[in-house]
């Protein structure tokens, strides 16, 4: 018997598909006890070894039969029992230097390509996909919290702040290659999360519910009925990079994000004729008017789980339409330079997080990254005060007739 609801489902959309295939190969990271990365400082034979908190090309190693070969210099490191690393016959300490107490290094999951290659592509195109950059166990942890994929039958925990539920969220937030690329692209090391990183699940479409319209992300917010939008023709300083983690596989059929790739360079938002987020946010709009633009002038990036898609926040995009019965999860993060006001208050989630078991499982480097990005500050009477919400003052000013 035909399913009446199926008759309402939209036809397959006609966006151009950009399919990202995994290479099946990835570099290795040699991770020091504090979570930093062993690298060689310099790109010639004389480069000294050290532990770095950032993951640029200096920390990329290729696993070989007799050890790890440093990609930029060709030098070799040997991994010995207990995680000891030996370079040029000398054992390294926790700072990655020869001599002193030998440190135990761990072999970490690295990216498919060099950080500099991702940056070059990002600068040229306004987006880049770091394919399968997250370790499989982190992807599993994200799917478990999202209750998708192998955990689709589970019930989400609504009682605990999401960011505290698993170390997988913190590990993802502190993923080092994408952070290095973002910092380079925005030309500042001082970056922040504009909101608490969040797992978002897109369920099967029913043919009637509202679908997100076309827009640019925070802080630009072109196409969004928000206050404080960045003026169009905003100049060449980058005010936002969106970092979308594919927790589930992203396919067009399963609701992968739709983009107008390259539109970040246009300096203005999507046209009204495409159906903006403001228009499509009106109650009942989709049921009456149908989907926003989904033709061949738009693009869908299909990517495997564990991939991180970075895009310039000016890029026109909208959520996809999930035409499958499998909910699709993503972890969304808006990253801004520190001089942009945060979109929402991250302090409560951060305060809960540092008291959680998930926090205890992170390395010092991961903790420091998350603190730097989630704690917003301004000058106070005797130092740099943490910015947080003042509920009492909010109620006073909101009740003030002068406002
Ligand atoms: Fe968006």
Coordinates of C-alpha atoms in Angstrom, one line a residue, residues 144-311:
X144 CA 27.3 8.2 20.5
X145 CA 26.4 11.6 21.9
X146 CA 24.4 12.6 18.8
X147 CA 22.6 9.2 18.9
X148 CA 23.1 8.6 15.2
X149 CA 24.7 5.9 13.0
X150 CA 25.4 2.9 15.2
X151 CA 23.7 4.7 18.1
X152 CA 20.5 5.7 16.3
X153 CA 18.4 3.6 18.7
X154 CA 19.8 5.5 21.7
X155 CA 18.1 8.4 23.4
X156 CA 20.0 11.7 23.7
X157 CA 20.9 12.9 27.2
X158 CA 19.0 16.2 27.5
X159 CA 20.0 16.7 31.1
X160 CA 23.7 17.2 30.8
X161 CA 25.3 20.0 28.7
X162 CA 26.3 18.4 25.5
X163 CA 29.9 19.6 25.5
X164 CA 30.4 17.8 28.8
X165 CA 29.0 14.5 27.7
X166 CA 32.1 13.1 26.0
X167 CA 35.8 14.0 25.6
X168 CA 35.2 13.4 21.9
X169 CA 33.6 16.9 21.7
X170 CA 36.6 18.6 23.3
X171 CA 39.0 16.6 21.2
X172 CA 37.2 17.7 18.1
X173 CA 37.0 21.3 19.2
X174 CA 40.8 21.2 19.7
X175 CA 41.6 19.4 16.4
X176 CA 45.0 20.9 15.7
X177 CA 45.3 21.0 11.9
X178 CA 42.0 22.8 11.2
X179 CA 42.9 25.3 14.0
X180 CA 46.2 26.1 12.4
X181 CA 44.5 26.5 9.0
X182 CA 41.8 28.8 10.5
X183 CA 44.4 30.9 12.3
X184 CA 46.4 31.4 9.2
X185 CA 43.3 32.2 7.1
X186 CA 42.1 34.8 9.5
X187 CA 45.6 36.2 10.0
X188 CA 45.4 36.0 13.8
X189 CA 46.2 33.4 16.4
X190 CA 43.7 35.0 18.8
X191 CA 40.5 33.2 17.8
X192 CA 37.3 32.3 19.6
X193 CA 34.3 30.1 19.4
X194 CA 31.3 32.5 18.8
X195 CA 29.0 29.9 20.4
X196 CA 29.5 26.6 22.3
X197 CA 30.3 23.8 19.8
X198 CA 27.2 21.9 19.2
X199 CA 26.0 18.6 17.7
X200 CA 23.1 19.1 15.4
X201 CA 21.0 16.2 14.0
X202 CA 19.1 16.5 10.8
X203 CA 16.2 14.1 10.7
X204 CA 14.3 12.8 7.7
X205 CA 12.3 15.4 5.8
X206 CA 8.5 15.1 5.8
X207 CA 7.8 17.3 2.7
X208 CA 6.2 20.0 4.8
X209 CA 8.4 21.2 7.6
X210 CA 10.4 24.4 7.2
X211 CA 13.9 24.1 5.7
X212 CA 16.6 26.5 6.4
X213 CA 17.0 29.2 3.6
X214 CA 20.1 30.6 2.1
X215 CA 22.4 32.7 4.3
X216 CA 25.9 33.7 5.3
X217 CA 27.1 32.7 8.8
X218 CA 28.0 34.7 11.9
X219 CA 29.0 37.4 12.2
X220 CA 28.0 38.4 8.6
X221 CA 24.5 37.0 8.9
X222 CA 23.5 38.0 5.4
X223 CA 20.1 36.6 4.7
X224 CA 19.4 36.1 8.4
X225 CA 16.9 38.3 10.3
X226 CA 19.4 39.1 13.0
X227 CA 20.6 42.3 14.5
X228 CA 24.2 43.5 14.1
X229 CA 24.9 42.2 10.6
X230 CA 28.3 43.0 9.0
X231 CA 27.8 45.6 6.2
X232 CA 28.1 44.2 2.7
X233 CA 31.4 44.8 0.9
X234 CA 32.9 44.1 4.3
X235 CA 36.5 44.3 3.1
X236 CA 39.2 41.7 3.1
X237 CA 39.6 41.1 6.9
X238 CA 38.1 37.7 7.6
X239 CA 35.6 38.0 10.4
X240 CA 34.5 34.4 10.5
X241 CA 35.3 30.8 9.5
X242 CA 32.7 28.1 9.9
X243 CA 34.0 24.7 10.9
X244 CA 31.5 21.9 10.2
X245 CA 32.4 18.4 11.3
X246 CA 30.8 15.6 9.4
X247 CA 29.9 13.3 12.3
X248 CA 27.8 11.1 10.0
X249 CA 28.6 10.6 6.3
X250 CA 27.6 13.6 4.4
X251 CA 25.7 12.8 1.2
X252 CA 23.2 14.8 -0.8
X253 CA 20.5 12.3 -0.1
X254 CA 21.2 12.4 3.6
X255 CA 21.1 16.2 3.9
X256 CA 24.7 17.4 3.4
X257 CA 25.0 21.2 3.5
X258 CA 24.3 23.0 0.2
X259 CA 26.7 25.9 -0.7
X260 CA 27.3 28.4 -3.4
X261 CA 31.0 27.7 -3.4
X262 CA 33.1 30.8 -4.1
X263 CA 30.4 33.2 -3.1
X264 CA 32.4 34.5 -0.1
X265 CA 34.3 36.6 -2.6
X266 CA 31.2 38.4 -3.8
X267 CA 30.9 40.6 -0.7
X268 CA 27.1 40.3 -0.4
X269 CA 24.5 37.8 0.6
X270 CA 22.3 35.5 -1.3
X271 CA 19.6 36.9 -3.6
X272 CA 16.0 36.9 -2.3
X273 CA 15.1 34.8 -5.4
X274 CA 17.0 31.9 -3.8
X275 CA 14.9 32.0 -0.7
X276 CA 16.8 33.4 2.3
X277 CA 16.8 32.1 5.9
X278 CA 14.7 35.1 6.9
X279 CA 12.0 34.2 4.4
X280 CA 12.1 30.5 5.0
X281 CA 12.0 30.9 8.8
X282 CA 8.4 32.2 8.6
X283 CA 5.9 29.6 10.1
X284 CA 4.5 27.3 7.5
X285 CA 6.5 28.9 4.6
X286 CA 7.9 25.7 3.1
X287 CA 4.6 23.9 3.2
X288 CA 3.1 26.7 1.1
X289 CA 6.0 27.7 -1.1
X290 CA 8.3 24.7 -1.3
X291 CA 12.1 24.4 -0.9
X292 CA 14.7 27.2 -1.3
X293 CA 16.8 27.1 -4.5
X294 CA 18.3 23.7 -5.0
X295 CA 19.3 23.8 -8.7
X296 CA 22.7 23.3 -10.5
X297 CA 24.1 26.7 -9.5
X298 CA 24.5 25.4 -6.0
X299 CA 26.9 22.8 -4.7
X300 CA 26.8 20.0 -2.2
X301 CA 30.0 18.7 -0.6
X302 CA 29.8 14.9 0.1
X303 CA 32.4 13.8 2.6
X304 CA 33.0 10.8 4.9
X305 CA 32.5 10.9 8.6
X306 CA 35.4 12.4 10.6
X307 CA 36.0 15.1 7.9
X308 CA 36.1 18.8 8.8
X309 CA 34.7 21.3 6.2
X310 CA 36.0 24.8 6.7
X311 CA 34.4 27.6 4.8

